């Protein structure tokens, strides 16, 4: 384009020079009367040539401007496209950043809280401890019932008297200290003196850590419900209605005694060490408030979940810091614990109701002993 414009400029210069020569020559030729002079035609021709060159130059200039305008438009379009791509990239980056921020916020909101993780640790152990407690309650019921009715599979072959002799020997060897009782017959350790008489031996125990603690709780339960067993009336000797009635009354007394013993047996079963509960209890309490490494019963774990862990003020600080989702999880977990406690309470209420019914039946039997109730003819006299 530059070469072409140079040519155009050169043509313009030649044309202007020719015009100047023609115009300069006219005054001279005006004084000459040469009719054959062809200067005017030549000037006209030069002017036409010059006009054509000028037209060509204008067209060249217009074409150059058009090309230059097209190039500028192309450059502008390319710049606009690059700017648009940069803006799009920035928009995508901002959208990605916003999405990642939202995903992070959502993940944090839905992530289990630290307290929830510690609470559900070892959840399988709770079901295992339930089975352990139920088996312990069933075993205790069989043993105590067999002992009360002089079951040969439970009581020594010598008969029920062996149970009394064995328990008397246990009292003198374990639960009676000579230093504290002032009786040389007592040979027990001072720490276990009277342990079979203290309600705390059973009711204040969270877990029976060894056989000695469990044995003391069993002896306390027997002292409360069935201190001695009685020789059963021989069924073969019950030949009259009165003798048969006495056998049935004795059996009713055994059943009521077994009912009382079952209540304490159930309380003991809740305190039997469970499987896989120690890690959970340590996580809930943070290792404080209990002996590290000690066994944990279903009773103690429920106590930890429902009561003892709220003794720590940091627990309430954690509740304040929880997100809405984690707080709902915490409420659901507390509701589950409340349902478990309600179920245990229902089972105990059943036993208490049975004992109240038995007590009512005993009162009714005492009324029947009034004159005339069992022998209407005697009352008429």
XYZ file of N, CA and C in Angstrom, residues 114-379:
798
model
N -17.721 -33.249 66.944
C -16.776 -34.053 67.706
C -17.484 -34.810 68.823
N -18.434 -34.149 69.469
C -19.137 -34.827 70.546
C -20.006 -35.963 70.010
N -20.588 -35.761 68.808
C -21.402 -36.829 68.229
C -20.545 -38.031 67.884
N -19.338 -37.773 67.355
C -18.446 -38.889 67.029
C -18.064 -39.655 68.286
N -17.792 -38.928 69.363
C -17.420 -39.610 70.600
C -18.609 -40.326 71.219
N -19.811 -39.796 70.955
C -20.996 -40.410 71.548
C -21.345 -41.729 70.891
N -21.186 -41.816 69.580
C -21.588 -43.030 68.880
C -20.465 -44.055 68.800
N -19.290 -43.718 69.314
C -18.186 -44.668 69.288
C -18.562 -45.909 70.101
N -18.411 -47.066 69.493
C -18.708 -48.304 70.212
C -20.192 -48.575 70.380
N -20.996 -48.065 69.443
C -22.442 -48.254 69.559
C -22.820 -49.728 69.567
N -22.058 -50.547 68.844
C -22.361 -51.978 68.832
C -22.255 -52.576 70.222
N -21.408 -51.992 71.074
C -21.262 -52.507 72.433
C -22.517 -52.348 73.259
N -23.357 -51.363 72.924
C -24.591 -51.168 73.692
C -25.544 -52.336 73.480
N -25.658 -52.788 72.238
C -26.512 -53.949 71.977
C -25.930 -55.207 72.609
N -24.596 -55.345 72.577
C -23.963 -56.506 73.191
C -24.170 -56.497 74.699
N -24.096 -55.315 75.300
C -24.305 -55.235 76.754
C -25.752 -55.557 77.121
N -26.686 -55.234 76.222
C -28.088 -55.605 76.485
C -28.224 -57.129 76.570
N -27.604 -57.827 75.628
C -27.657 -59.291 75.658
C -26.978 -59.833 76.904
N -25.850 -59.217 77.281
C -25.157 -59.655 78.495
C -26.035 -59.477 79.721
N -26.701 -58.314 79.815
C -27.568 -58.052 80.960
C -28.762 -59.005 80.988
N -29.339 -59.261 79.823
C -30.492 -60.170 79.784
C -30.084 -61.589 80.179
N -28.927 -62.032 79.713
C -28.450 -63.369 80.102
C -28.162 -63.434 81.598
N -27.586 -62.358 82.139
C -27.301 -62.329 83.572
C -28.592 -62.352 84.382
N -29.612 -61.614 83.923
C -30.893 -61.612 84.632
C -31.553 -62.989 84.577
N -31.495 -63.628 83.414
C -32.080 -64.962 83.287
C -31.360 -65.967 84.185
N -30.037 -65.902 84.200
C -29.264 -66.820 85.042
C -29.552 -66.589 86.515
N -29.632 -65.310 86.919
C -29.917 -65.006 88.324
C -31.306 -65.503 88.720
N -32.272 -65.335 87.826
C -33.617 -65.810 88.130
C -33.667 -67.317 88.303
N -32.960 -68.057 87.445
C -32.954 -69.514 87.559
C -32.296 -69.961 88.861
N -31.182 -69.316 89.193
C -30.476 -69.717 90.412
C -31.309 -69.419 91.650
N -31.852 -68.213 91.731
C -32.600 -67.832 92.938
C -33.900 -68.627 93.058
N -34.570 -68.826 91.943
C -35.806 -69.617 92.005
C -35.502 -71.053 92.408
N -34.454 -71.630 91.821
C -34.070 -72.993 92.198
C -33.673 -73.083 93.663
N -32.989 -72.069 94.135
C -32.597 -72.061 95.553
C -33.821 -71.974 96.456
N -34.794 -71.153 96.083
C -35.971 -70.959 96.939
C -36.817 -72.229 97.009
N -36.946 -72.931 95.904
C -37.799 -74.129 95.878
C -36.993 -75.404 96.093
N -35.704 -75.252 96.477
C -34.849 -76.410 96.765
C -34.670 -77.302 95.540
N -34.369 -76.659 94.433
C -34.093 -77.402 93.205
C -32.754 -78.128 93.360
N -32.761 -79.430 93.171
C -31.543 -80.223 93.368
C -30.438 -79.847 92.392
N -30.807 -79.260 91.261
C -29.794 -78.841 90.307
C -29.064 -77.585 90.763
N -29.654 -76.906 91.757
C -29.065 -75.660 92.247
C -28.506 -75.834 93.650
N -29.296 -76.407 94.522
C -28.893 -76.575 95.917
C -28.082 -77.860 96.055
N -27.229 -77.907 97.015
C -26.401 -79.097 97.242
C -27.273 -80.315 97.490
N -26.718 -81.492 97.231
C -27.474 -82.734 97.347
C -27.961 -82.989 98.769
N -27.326 -82.379 99.753
C -27.736 -82.605 101.151
C -29.079 -81.971 101.475
N -29.594 -81.117 100.612
C -30.886 -80.511 100.869
C -30.754 -79.031 101.144
N -31.874 -78.402 101.469
C -31.892 -76.958 101.656
C -31.100 -76.519 102.865
N -30.913 -77.404 103.833
C -30.157 -77.019 105.021
C -28.722 -76.646 104.657
N -28.190 -77.248 103.578
C -26.826 -76.930 103.161
C -26.732 -75.468 102.735
N -27.822 -74.892 102.182
C -27.793 -73.488 101.767
C -27.622 -72.591 102.979
N -28.358 -72.874 104.045
C -28.225 -72.070 105.259
C -26.851 -72.194 105.878
N -26.317 -73.413 105.916
C -24.990 -73.617 106.497
C -23.929 -72.915 105.654
N -24.058 -72.996 104.338
C -23.072 -72.357 103.462
C -23.135 -70.853 103.598
N -24.287 -70.287 103.685
C -24.404 -68.839 103.802
C -23.921 -68.360 105.163
N -24.164 -69.134 106.211
C -23.646 -68.752 107.524
C -22.121 -68.748 107.512
N -21.540 -69.733 106.852
C -20.088 -69.796 106.760
C -19.556 -68.617 105.933
N -20.291 -68.195 104.918
C -19.882 -67.045 104.110
C -19.886 -65.770 104.935
N -20.905 -65.613 105.780
C -20.962 -64.422 106.629
C -19.750 -64.352 107.546
N -19.403 -65.452 108.174
C -18.281 -65.443 109.124
C -16.933 -65.299 108.408
N -16.833 -65.788 107.190
C -15.554 -65.725 106.496
C -15.340 -64.429 105.717
N -16.416 -63.778 105.247
C -16.243 -62.639 104.353
C -16.834 -61.336 104.872
N -17.999 -61.390 105.478
C -18.722 -60.159 105.782
C -18.785 -59.853 107.267
N -17.886 -60.429 108.013
C -17.821 -60.175 109.446
C -16.347 -60.124 109.852
N -15.906 -58.959 110.343
C -14.514 -58.778 110.744
C -14.414 -58.808 112.268
N -13.457 -59.554 112.767
C -13.284 -59.657 114.219
C -12.902 -58.311 114.820
N -12.124 -57.498 114.095
C -11.716 -56.199 114.619
C -12.896 -55.243 114.745
N -13.852 -55.369 113.884
C -14.985 -54.447 113.896
C -16.186 -55.020 114.636
N -16.289 -56.343 114.702
C -17.424 -56.963 115.398
C -17.061 -57.382 116.822
N -15.771 -57.502 117.133
C -15.366 -57.951 118.463
C -15.704 -59.408 118.718
N -15.715 -60.186 117.660
C -16.060 -61.602 117.776
C -14.996 -62.401 117.026
N -14.365 -63.313 117.739
C -13.305 -64.100 117.133
C -13.815 -65.042 116.051
N -15.125 -65.282 116.049
C -15.693 -66.155 115.014
C -15.564 -65.517 113.637
N -15.585 -64.178 113.609
C -15.500 -63.450 112.334
C -14.059 -63.493 111.817
N -13.947 -63.847 110.537
C -12.624 -63.956 109.941
C -12.497 -63.136 108.648
N -13.451 -62.272 108.398
C -13.437 -61.499 107.159
C -12.535 -60.284 107.224
N -12.321 -59.683 106.060
C -11.508 -58.476 105.959
C -12.314 -57.263 106.425
N -11.606 -56.291 107.013
C -12.299 -55.109 107.521
C -13.053 -54.362 106.416
N -12.497 -54.341 105.190
C -13.118 -53.587 104.107
C -14.464 -54.171 103.687
N -14.678 -55.485 103.911
C -15.920 -56.132 103.507
C -16.869 -56.349 104.671
N -16.561 -55.791 105.827
C -17.421 -55.988 106.992
C -18.805 -55.352 106.749
N -19.842 -56.175 106.840
C -21.208 -55.694 106.662
C -21.570 -55.335 105.237
N -20.757 -55.757 104.270
C -21.065 -55.416 102.877
C -22.354 -56.060 102.408
N -22.740 -57.195 103.003
C -23.982 -57.863 102.604
C -25.203 -57.224 103.244
N -24.999 -56.121 103.985
C -26.114 -55.419 104.621
C -26.304 -54.001 104.101
N -25.337 -53.484 103.403
C -25.392 -52.097 102.937
C -26.117 -52.005 101.589
N -27.159 -51.175 101.496
C -27.836 -51.009 100.198
C -26.902 -50.501 99.094
N -25.869 -49.725 99.493
C -24.947 -49.200 98.489
C -24.183 -50.314 97.778
N -24.072 -51.490 98.407
C -23.376 -52.604 97.766
C -23.990 -52.935 96.415
N -25.286 -52.721 96.286
C -25.976 -52.981 95.026
C -26.391 -51.694 94.322
N -27.094 -50.843 95.031
C -27.741 -49.713 94.389
C -26.784 -48.594 94.008
N -25.635 -48.484 94.681
C -24.664 -47.440 94.341
C -23.542 -47.951 93.455
N -23.626 -49.187 93.043
C -22.582 -49.748 92.176
C -22.944 -49.507 90.721
N -21.967 -48.985 89.977
C -22.182 -48.796 88.543
C -21.799 -50.048 87.770
N -20.771 -50.730 88.249
C -20.277 -51.940 87.593
C -19.650 -52.845 88.641
N -19.920 -54.147 88.554
C -19.243 -55.115 89.415
C -17.888 -55.421 88.789
N -16.854 -54.885 89.394
C -15.529 -54.966 88.784
C -14.860 -56.312 89.010
N -15.326 -57.048 89.985
C -14.725 -58.352 90.244
C -15.782 -59.257 90.859
N -15.417 -60.510 91.071
C -16.350 -61.493 91.613
C -16.730 -61.175 93.056
N -15.808 -60.563 93.799
C -16.106 -60.244 95.199
C -17.231 -59.219 95.301
N -17.201 -58.182 94.455
C -18.256 -57.172 94.481
C -19.594 -57.763 94.050
N -19.577 -58.625 93.042
C -20.812 -59.273 92.608
C -21.362 -60.192 93.694
N -20.490 -60.939 94.362
C -20.941 -61.847 95.416
C -21.576 -61.077 96.562
N -20.985 -59.922 96.923
C -21.562 -59.114 98.000
C -22.951 -58.615 97.616
N -23.140 -58.223 96.354
C -24.455 -57.776 95.905
C -25.463 -58.915 95.916
N -25.031 -60.111 95.570
C -25.927 -61.275 95.612
C -26.351 -61.571 97.037
N -25.402 -61.534 97.960
C -25.732 -61.803 99.362
C -26.669 -60.743 99.922
N -26.473 -59.480 99.531
C -27.403 -58.429 99.962
C -28.802 -58.721 99.426
N -28.904 -59.101 98.150
C -30.208 -59.405 97.565
C -30.880 -60.559 98.301
N -30.109 -61.571 98.674
C -30.694 -62.710 99.394
C -31.132 -62.324 100.796
N -30.371 -61.473 101.441
C -30.789 -61.016 102.769
C -32.096 -60.247 102.714
N -32.328 -59.523 101.607
C -33.539 -58.724 101.471
C -34.736 -59.541 101.015
N -34.529 -60.484 100.110
C -35.668 -61.186 99.503
C -35.840 -62.608 100.012
N -34.771 -63.364 100.113
C -34.894 -64.781 100.490
C -33.706 -65.164 101.364
N -33.742 -64.753 102.646
C -32.591 -65.026 103.513
C -32.362 -66.513 103.768
N -33.423 -67.248 103.864
C -33.289 -68.693 104.096
C -34.254 -69.412 103.173
N -33.970 -70.668 102.939
C -34.891 -71.507 102.166
C -35.499 -72.536 103.111
N -36.705 -72.912 102.822
C -37.454 -73.821 103.701
C -37.576 -75.181 103.032
N -37.576 -76.183 103.851
C -37.791 -77.519 103.322
C -39.209 -77.607 102.764
N -39.343 -78.032 101.530
C -40.689 -78.106 100.937
C -41.500 -79.229 101.576
N -42.799 -79.002 101.586
C -43.695 -80.038 102.102
C -43.693 -81.218 101.133
N -43.569 -82.415 101.642
C -43.574 -83.591 100.743
C -44.938 -83.747 100.075
N -44.921 -83.807 98.763
C -46.172 -83.920 98.023
C -46.870 -85.248 98.285
N -46.094 -86.255 98.549
C -46.707 -87.573 98.768
C -47.522 -87.618 100.060
N -47.189 -86.757 101.015
C -47.895 -86.789 102.300
C -49.153 -85.938 102.302
N -49.388 -85.179 101.210
C -50.571 -84.328 101.148
C -51.758 -85.162 100.697
N -52.462 -85.713 101.688
C -53.580 -86.598 101.373
C -54.930 -85.945 101.611
N -54.984 -84.987 102.491
C -56.260 -84.327 102.773
C -56.314 -82.978 102.057
N -57.506 -82.393 102.018
C -57.656 -81.084 101.389
C -56.852 -80.021 102.125
N -56.817 -80.113 103.427
C -56.056 -79.120 104.198
C -54.569 -79.215 103.882
N -54.053 -80.436 103.783
C -52.624 -80.612 103.491
C -52.297 -80.125 102.070
N -53.210 -80.407 101.152
C -52.982 -79.921 99.789
C -53.025 -78.389 99.738
N -53.941 -77.815 100.530
C -54.017 -76.359 100.589
C -52.727 -75.766 101.151
N -52.162 -76.405 102.149
C -50.898 -75.932 102.718
C -49.759 -76.026 101.700
N -49.757 -77.086 100.897
C -48.727 -77.208 99.858
C -48.839 -76.057 98.850
N -50.082 -75.734 98.456
C -50.269 -74.655 97.490
C -49.905 -73.298 98.087
N -50.234 -73.110 99.374
C -49.863 -71.847 100.023
C -48.346 -71.712 100.139
N -47.691 -72.812 100.430
C -46.228 -72.785 100.500
C -45.625 -72.481 99.122
N -46.238 -73.025 98.100
C -45.734 -72.760 96.746
C -45.980 -71.298 96.356
N -47.114 -70.746 96.787
C -47.384 -69.330 96.526
C -46.369 -68.451 97.248
N -46.015 -68.844 98.463
C -45.001 -68.084 99.189
C -43.659 -68.146 98.469
N -43.321 -69.310 97.914
C -42.073 -69.421 97.153
C -42.101 -68.531 95.910
N -43.255 -68.487 95.231
C -43.364 -67.655 94.037
C -43.211 -66.175 94.370
N -43.808 -65.762 95.472
C -43.685 -64.359 95.867
C -42.259 -64.027 96.299
N -41.619 -64.968 96.950
C -40.219 -64.759 97.314
C -39.347 -64.657 96.069
N -39.620 -65.521 95.086
C -38.865 -65.471 93.836
C -39.110 -64.156 93.094
N -40.338 -63.610 93.191
C -40.626 -62.327 92.556
C -39.792 -61.215 93.176
N -39.704 -61.233 94.503
C -38.877 -60.231 95.179
C -37.403 -60.397 94.806
N -36.944 -61.652 94.725
C -35.547 -61.901 94.370
C -35.265 -61.480 92.928
N -36.270 -61.619 92.026
C -36.079 -61.248 90.628
C -35.831 -59.753 90.477
N -36.465 -58.951 91.323
C -36.270 -57.506 91.243
C -34.799 -57.152 91.477
N -34.212 -57.760 92.485
C -32.804 -57.485 92.774
C -31.891 -58.137 91.739
N -32.309 -59.283 91.220
C -31.518 -59.912 90.167
C -31.459 -59.064 88.913
N -32.570 -58.410 88.585
C -32.584 -57.526 87.421
C -31.674 -56.312 87.649
N -31.713 -55.763 88.868
C -30.835 -54.631 89.176
C -29.365 -55.034 89.062
N -29.046 -56.260 89.477
C -27.658 -56.715 89.361
C -27.259 -56.921 87.903
N -28.188 -57.383 87.080
C -27.847 -57.673 85.686
C -27.455 -56.410 84.918
N -28.030 -55.270 85.269
C -27.679 -54.025 84.597
C -26.261 -53.580 84.913
N -25.715 -54.080 86.024
C -24.391 -53.644 86.468
C -23.288 -54.635 86.103
N -23.620 -55.652 85.343
C -22.605 -56.600 84.882
C -21.755 -55.919 83.803
N -20.423 -56.052 83.825
C -19.575 -55.408 82.806
C -19.995 -55.820 81.401
N -20.092 -54.815 80.511
C -20.479 -55.058 79.135
C -19.268 -55.214 78.235
N -19.533 -55.580 77.002
C -18.478 -55.797 76.005
C -18.378 -54.571 75.105
N -17.184 -54.017 74.979
C -16.956 -52.910 74.058
C -17.531 -51.579 74.501
N -17.759 -51.395 75.790
C -18.328 -50.140 76.268
C -17.291 -49.204 76.876
N -16.131 -49.721 77.210
C -15.151 -48.902 77.915
C -14.648 -47.748 77.041
N -14.334 -48.030 75.760
C -13.841 -46.972 74.873
C -14.892 -45.882 74.688
N -16.140 -46.288 74.591
C -17.225 -45.315 74.434
C -17.329 -44.432 75.677
N -17.312 -45.046 76.857
C -17.411 -44.279 78.098
C -16.242 -43.315 78.244
N -15.028 -43.763 77.889
C -13.864 -42.888 77.986
C -13.974 -41.722 77.011
N -14.539 -41.966 75.803
C -14.701 -40.895 74.821
C -15.726 -39.868 75.279
N -16.788 -40.324 75.923
C -17.830 -39.408 76.381
C -17.331 -38.522 77.508
N -16.594 -39.112 78.447
C -16.131 -38.362 79.617
C -14.773 -37.726 79.412
N -14.101 -38.057 78.305
C -12.755 -37.548 78.113
C -11.753 -38.144 79.067
N -12.073 -39.298 79.639
C -11.164 -39.951 80.576
C -11.254 -39.420 81.985
N -12.123 -38.442 82.238
C -12.254 -37.880 83.581
C -13.542 -38.371 84.224
N -13.539 -38.424 85.537
C -14.735 -38.820 86.266
C -14.885 -40.304 86.452
N -13.952 -41.112 85.943
C -14.012 -42.553 86.121
C -12.606 -43.116 86.016
N -12.444 -44.318 86.558
C -11.139 -44.964 86.537
C -10.822 -45.449 85.127
N -9.690 -45.001 84.609
C -9.295 -45.402 83.263
C -9.047 -46.906 83.214
N -9.560 -47.534 82.194
C -9.357 -48.966 82.030
C -10.318 -49.841 82.796
N -11.190 -49.257 83.611
C -12.133 -50.067 84.383
C -13.285 -50.515 83.490
N -13.881 -51.658 83.795
C -15.000 -52.136 82.971
C -16.218 -51.233 83.098
N -17.079 -51.307 82.119
C -18.268 -50.453 82.073
C -19.495 -51.336 81.867
N -20.533 -51.062 82.631
C -21.788 -51.799 82.501
C -22.795 -50.967 81.712
N -23.873 -51.618 81.323
C -24.950 -50.894 80.639
C -25.512 -49.809 81.556
N -25.599 -50.102 82.835
C -26.095 -49.128 83.807
C -25.213 -47.878 83.810
N -23.881 -48.068 83.882
C -22.980 -46.917 83.935
C -22.999 -46.130 82.631
N -23.069 -46.814 81.494
C -23.078 -46.100 80.220
C -24.333 -45.237 80.087
N -25.484 -45.776 80.458
C -26.704 -44.980 80.407
C -26.617 -43.791 81.362
N -25.990 -44.000 82.490
C -25.805 -42.891 83.427
C -24.906 -41.813 82.818
N -23.844 -42.239 82.136
C -22.942 -41.283 81.489
C -23.669 -40.483 80.406
N -24.418 -41.181 79.558
C -25.081 -40.523 78.434
C -26.196 -39.605 78.887
N -26.917 -39.994 79.938
C -28.102 -39.249 80.340
C -27.840 -38.221 81.430
N -26.710 -38.340 82.142
C -26.535 -37.463 83.292
C -25.109 -36.964 83.469
N -24.181 -37.877 83.690
C -22.864 -37.466 84.170
C -22.078 -36.618 83.175
N -22.266 -36.802 81.884
C -21.482 -36.008 80.932
C -21.914 -34.558 80.919
N -23.112 -34.248 81.439
C -23.556 -32.865 81.500
C -23.046 -32.156 82.743
N -22.328 -32.873 83.603
C -21.694 -32.215 84.739
C -20.508 -31.359 84.309
N -19.990 -31.595 83.116
C -18.836 -30.869 82.600
C -19.315 -29.607 81.877
N -18.902 -28.412 82.321
C -19.351 -27.166 81.654
C -18.948 -27.101 80.181
N -17.831 -27.749 79.809
C -17.412 -27.695 78.412
C -18.443 -28.334 77.489
N -19.244 -29.240 78.042
C -20.287 -29.872 77.237
C -21.272 -28.831 76.723
N -21.632 -27.869 77.543
C -22.576 -26.833 77.137
C -21.915 -25.838 76.181
N -20.597 -25.653 76.296
C -19.881 -24.821 75.331
C -19.931 -25.475 73.950
N -19.766 -26.791 73.898
C -19.857 -27.513 72.627
C -21.245 -27.362 72.010
N -22.267 -27.390 72.836
C -23.625 -27.222 72.315
C -23.803 -25.842 71.696
N -23.186 -24.822 72.301
C -23.294 -23.470 71.750
C -22.604 -23.354 70.400
N -21.548 -24.125 70.175
C -20.762 -24.019 68.946
C -21.279 -24.920 67.827
N -22.280 -25.734 68.093
C -22.769 -26.669 67.084
C -23.547 -25.953 65.986
N -23.424 -26.478 64.766
C -24.254 -25.996 63.672
C -25.671 -26.543 63.827
N -26.561 -26.048 62.981
C -27.962 -26.476 63.089
C -28.103 -27.976 62.845
N -27.379 -28.497 61.841
C -27.475 -29.924 61.527
C -26.935 -30.777 62.667
N -25.781 -30.387 63.204
C -25.211 -31.162 64.302
C -26.059 -31.065 65.560
N -26.710 -29.934 65.758
C -27.594 -29.801 66.914
C -28.801 -30.726 66.774
N -29.313 -30.876 65.561
C -30.411 -31.824 65.337
C -29.949 -33.251 65.591
N -28.718 -33.581 65.177
C -28.188 -34.911 65.473
C -28.103 -35.136 66.981
N -27.639 -34.120 67.683
C -27.517 -34.237 69.130
C -28.883 -34.451 69.777
N -29.878 -33.719 69.316
C -31.231 -33.873 69.865
C -31.783 -35.268 69.575
N -31.525 -35.782 68.368
C -31.982 -37.138 68.036
C -31.305 -38.169 68.925
N -30.017 -37.969 69.188
C -29.293 -38.905 70.043
C -29.835 -38.856 71.475
N -30.098 -37.644 71.984
C -30.660 -37.520 73.336
C -32.053 -38.148 73.409
N -32.819 -38.013 72.343
C -34.140 -38.641 72.313
C -34.014 -40.161 72.351
N -33.021 -40.706 71.634
C -32.807 -42.154 71.657
C -32.425 -42.627 73.056
N -31.553 -41.871 73.732
C -31.169 -42.227 75.100
C -32.377 -42.164 76.022
N -33.207 -41.139 75.840
C -34.413 -41.014 76.661
C -35.348 -42.210 76.455
N -35.462 -42.685 75.204
C -36.310 -43.851 74.939
C -35.745 -45.104 75.613
N -34.424 -45.251 75.603
C -33.819 -46.408 76.271
C -34.093 -46.370 77.771
N -33.963 -45.180 78.363
C -34.238 -45.057 79.795
C -35.713 -45.310 80.095
N -36.583 -44.841 79.218
C -38.017 -45.102 79.409
C -38.312 -46.605 79.356
N -37.623 -47.313 78.470
C -37.839 -48.758 78.374
C -37.367 -49.462 79.642
N -36.202 -49.084 80.164
C -35.717 -49.681 81.416
C -36.671 -49.355 82.560
N -37.183 -48.140 82.561
C -38.126 -47.746 83.601
C -39.419 -48.557 83.496
N -39.855 -48.823 82.275
C -41.057 -49.626 82.082
C -40.865 -51.048 82.612
N -39.688 -51.630 82.365
C -39.428 -52.988 82.845
C -39.402 -53.033 84.375
N -38.831 -52.017 84.991
C -38.832 -51.975 86.460
C -40.245 -51.737 86.997
N -41.005 -50.904 86.287
C -42.386 -50.666 86.730
C -43.213 -51.941 86.665
N -42.946 -52.786 85.675
C -43.644 -54.076 85.613
C -43.379 -54.900 86.869
N -42.126 -54.941 87.275
C -41.779 -55.731 88.465
C -42.370 -55.117 89.728
N -42.326 -53.800 89.808
C -42.938 -53.152 90.973
C -44.448 -53.398 91.003
N -45.065 -53.336 89.824
C -46.498 -53.624 89.779
C -46.802 -55.049 90.196
N -45.959 -55.996 89.778
C -46.176 -57.383 90.181
C -46.050 -57.535 91.690
N -45.082 -56.852 92.281
C -44.925 -56.945 93.735
C -46.084 -56.284 94.476
N -46.589 -55.179 93.926
C -47.776 -54.555 94.549
C -48.976 -55.493 94.471
N -49.113 -56.177 93.330
C -50.216 -57.132 93.196
C -50.054 -58.283 94.184
N -48.805 -58.760 94.354
C -48.566 -59.842 95.318
C -48.855 -59.373 96.737
N -48.473 -58.127 97.026
C -48.759 -57.602 98.366
C -50.261 -57.506 98.597
N -51.022 -57.133 97.572
C -52.471 -57.086 97.688
C -53.042 -58.484 97.912
N -52.474 -59.464 97.220
C -52.944 -60.839 97.397
C -52.656 -61.338 98.817
N -51.516 -60.968 99.357
C -51.187 -61.376 100.729
C -52.185 -60.772 101.718
N -52.531 -59.496 101.484
C -53.533 -58.876 102.357
C -54.875 -59.573 102.261
N -55.228 -60.020 101.071
C -56.485 -60.744 100.896
C -56.459 -62.069 101.648
N -55.320 -62.760 101.598
C -55.216 -64.022 102.323
C -55.339 -63.806 103.836
N -54.787 -62.713 104.306
C -54.910 -62.428 105.742
C -56.358 -62.163 106.121
N -57.122 -61.543 105.232
C -58.541 -61.330 105.511
C -59.296 -62.655 105.593
N -58.883 -63.609 104.774
C -59.581 -64.897 104.771
C -59.370 -65.676 106.068
N -58.375 -65.261 106.818
C -58.150 -65.940 108.092
C -59.114 -65.467 109.190
N -59.895 -64.439 108.886
C -60.862 -63.975 109.880
C -61.933 -65.033 110.112
N -62.441 -65.142 111.305
C -63.455 -66.170 111.593
C -64.672 -66.026 110.702
N -65.116 -67.135 110.140
C -66.329 -67.156 109.337
C -66.100 -67.042 107.849
N -64.928 -66.510 107.423
C -64.716 -66.343 105.998
C -64.449 -67.689 105.302
N -63.726 -68.579 105.994
C -63.452 -69.876 105.414
C -64.436 -70.939 105.872
N -65.195 -70.668 106.975
C -66.157 -71.637 107.485
C -67.457 -70.900 107.818
N -68.316 -70.717 106.833
C -69.570 -69.962 107.057
C -70.413 -70.552 108.190
N -70.337 -71.877 108.405
C -71.142 -72.485 109.480
C -70.686 -72.032 110.846
N -69.385 -71.859 111.012
C -68.874 -71.385 112.292
C -69.313 -69.963 112.570
N -69.396 -69.171 111.520
C -69.829 -67.774 111.717
C -71.293 -67.730 112.122
